[in-house]
PDB file of C-alpha atoms in Angstrom:
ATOM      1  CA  UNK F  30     -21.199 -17.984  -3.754  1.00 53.00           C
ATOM      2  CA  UNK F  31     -21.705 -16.806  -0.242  1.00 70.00           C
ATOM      3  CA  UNK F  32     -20.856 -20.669   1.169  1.00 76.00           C
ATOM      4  CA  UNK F  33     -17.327 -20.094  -0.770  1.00 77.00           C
ATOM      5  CA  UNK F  34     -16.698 -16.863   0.449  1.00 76.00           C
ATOM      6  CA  UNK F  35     -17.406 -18.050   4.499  1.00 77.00           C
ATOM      7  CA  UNK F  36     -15.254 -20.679   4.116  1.00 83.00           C
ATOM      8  CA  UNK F  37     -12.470 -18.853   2.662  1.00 81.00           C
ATOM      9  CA  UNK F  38     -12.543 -14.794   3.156  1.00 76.00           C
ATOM     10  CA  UNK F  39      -9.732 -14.532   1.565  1.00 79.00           C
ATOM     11  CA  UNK F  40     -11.284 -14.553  -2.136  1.00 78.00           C
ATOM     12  CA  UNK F  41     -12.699 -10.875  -0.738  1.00 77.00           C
ATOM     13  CA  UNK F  42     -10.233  -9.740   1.509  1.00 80.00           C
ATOM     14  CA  UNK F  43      -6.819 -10.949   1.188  1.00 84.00           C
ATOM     15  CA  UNK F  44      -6.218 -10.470   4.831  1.00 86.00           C
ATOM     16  CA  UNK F  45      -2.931 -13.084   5.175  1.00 87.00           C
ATOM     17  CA  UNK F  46      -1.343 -10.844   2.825  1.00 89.00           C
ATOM     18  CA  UNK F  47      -2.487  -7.460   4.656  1.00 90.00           C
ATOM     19  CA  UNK F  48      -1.054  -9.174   7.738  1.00 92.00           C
ATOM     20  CA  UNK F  49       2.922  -9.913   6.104  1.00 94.00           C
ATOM     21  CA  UNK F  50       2.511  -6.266   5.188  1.00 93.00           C
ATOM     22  CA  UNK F  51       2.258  -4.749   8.400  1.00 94.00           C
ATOM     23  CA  UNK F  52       4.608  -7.405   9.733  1.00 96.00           C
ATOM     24  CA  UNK F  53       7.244  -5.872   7.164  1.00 97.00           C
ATOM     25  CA  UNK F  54       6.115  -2.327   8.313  1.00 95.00           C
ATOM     26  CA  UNK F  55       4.385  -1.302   4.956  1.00 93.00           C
ATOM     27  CA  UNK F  56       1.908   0.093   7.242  1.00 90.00           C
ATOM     28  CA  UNK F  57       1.262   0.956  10.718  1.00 91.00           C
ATOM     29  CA  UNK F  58      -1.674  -1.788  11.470  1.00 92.00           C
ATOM     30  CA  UNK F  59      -5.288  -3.073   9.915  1.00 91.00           C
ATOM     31  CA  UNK F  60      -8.156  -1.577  11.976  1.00 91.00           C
ATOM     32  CA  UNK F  61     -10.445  -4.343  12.959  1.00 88.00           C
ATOM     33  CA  UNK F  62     -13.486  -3.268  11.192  1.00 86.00           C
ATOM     34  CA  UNK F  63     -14.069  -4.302   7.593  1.00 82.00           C
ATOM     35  CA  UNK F  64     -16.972  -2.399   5.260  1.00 85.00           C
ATOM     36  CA  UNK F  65     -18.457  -4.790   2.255  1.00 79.00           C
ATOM     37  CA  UNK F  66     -21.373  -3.828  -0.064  1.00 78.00           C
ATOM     38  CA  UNK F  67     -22.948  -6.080  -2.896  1.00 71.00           C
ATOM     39  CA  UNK F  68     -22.991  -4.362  -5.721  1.00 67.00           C
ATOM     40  CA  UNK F  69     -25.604  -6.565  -7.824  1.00 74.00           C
ATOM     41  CA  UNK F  70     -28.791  -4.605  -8.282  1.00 83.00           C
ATOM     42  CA  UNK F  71     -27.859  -1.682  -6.309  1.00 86.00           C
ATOM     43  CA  UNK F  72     -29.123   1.808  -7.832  1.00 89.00           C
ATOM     44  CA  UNK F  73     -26.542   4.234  -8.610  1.00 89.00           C
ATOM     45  CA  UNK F  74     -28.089   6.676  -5.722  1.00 93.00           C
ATOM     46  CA  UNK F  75     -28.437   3.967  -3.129  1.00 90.00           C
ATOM     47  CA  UNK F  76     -24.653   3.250  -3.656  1.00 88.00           C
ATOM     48  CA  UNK F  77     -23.485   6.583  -3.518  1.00 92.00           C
ATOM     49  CA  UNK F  78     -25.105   7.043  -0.285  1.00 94.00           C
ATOM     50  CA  UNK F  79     -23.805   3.603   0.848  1.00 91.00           C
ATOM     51  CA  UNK F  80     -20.158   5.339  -0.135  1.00 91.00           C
ATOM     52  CA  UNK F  81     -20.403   8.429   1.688  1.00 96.00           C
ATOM     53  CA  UNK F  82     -21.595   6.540   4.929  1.00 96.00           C
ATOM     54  CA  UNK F  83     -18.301   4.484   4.804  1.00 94.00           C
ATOM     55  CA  UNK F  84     -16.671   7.685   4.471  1.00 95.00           C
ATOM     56  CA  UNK F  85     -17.891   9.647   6.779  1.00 97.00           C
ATOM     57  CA  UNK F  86     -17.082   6.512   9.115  1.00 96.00           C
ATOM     58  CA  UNK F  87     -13.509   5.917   7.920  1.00 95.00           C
ATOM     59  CA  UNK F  88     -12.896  10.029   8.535  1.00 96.00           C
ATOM     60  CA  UNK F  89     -14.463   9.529  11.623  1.00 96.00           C
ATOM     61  CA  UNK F  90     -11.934   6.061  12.746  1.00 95.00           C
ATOM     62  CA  UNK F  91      -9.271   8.146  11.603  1.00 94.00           C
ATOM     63  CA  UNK F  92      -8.512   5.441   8.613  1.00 94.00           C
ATOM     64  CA  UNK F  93      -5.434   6.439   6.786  1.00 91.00           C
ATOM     65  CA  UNK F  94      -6.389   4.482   4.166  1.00 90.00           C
ATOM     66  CA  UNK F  95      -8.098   1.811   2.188  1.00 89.00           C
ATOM     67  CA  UNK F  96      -8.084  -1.260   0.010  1.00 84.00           C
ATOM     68  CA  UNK F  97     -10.681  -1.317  -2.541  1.00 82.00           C
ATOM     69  CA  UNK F  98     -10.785  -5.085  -3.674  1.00 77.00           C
ATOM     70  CA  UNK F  99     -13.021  -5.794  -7.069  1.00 72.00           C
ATOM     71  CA  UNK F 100     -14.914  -9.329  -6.862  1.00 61.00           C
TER      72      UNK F 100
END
């Protein structure tokens, strides 16, 4: 699924859509870096650990908020 996915990010990240809304002013702007994980045979520890690194690196970007997209 990974050939489908570079040819078309948009079935993870719907970013035309995140783009009208900051263009209407539903939000400020996108910051340019994007986290993904794979969540197929990941332990339970190894992803909560995977989720506090992406938060301690949102606090430390000063990200607002966040779009949590299910695949």
């Amino acid at each position: 699924y990974t050939l489908v996915v570079n040819d078309n990010p948009n079935y993870i990240l719907p970013l035309h859509v995140l783009r009208e809304f900051e263009d209407d002013g539903f939000f400020e702007s996108i910051h340019p870096t994007i986290f993904t994980t794979s969540g197929v045979g990941t332990s339970v520890a190894d992803s909560k650990n995977i989720g506090r690194g992406i938060a301690r690196d949102l606090r430390e970007m000063s990200v607002d908020g966040a779009l949590l997209v299910a695949t």
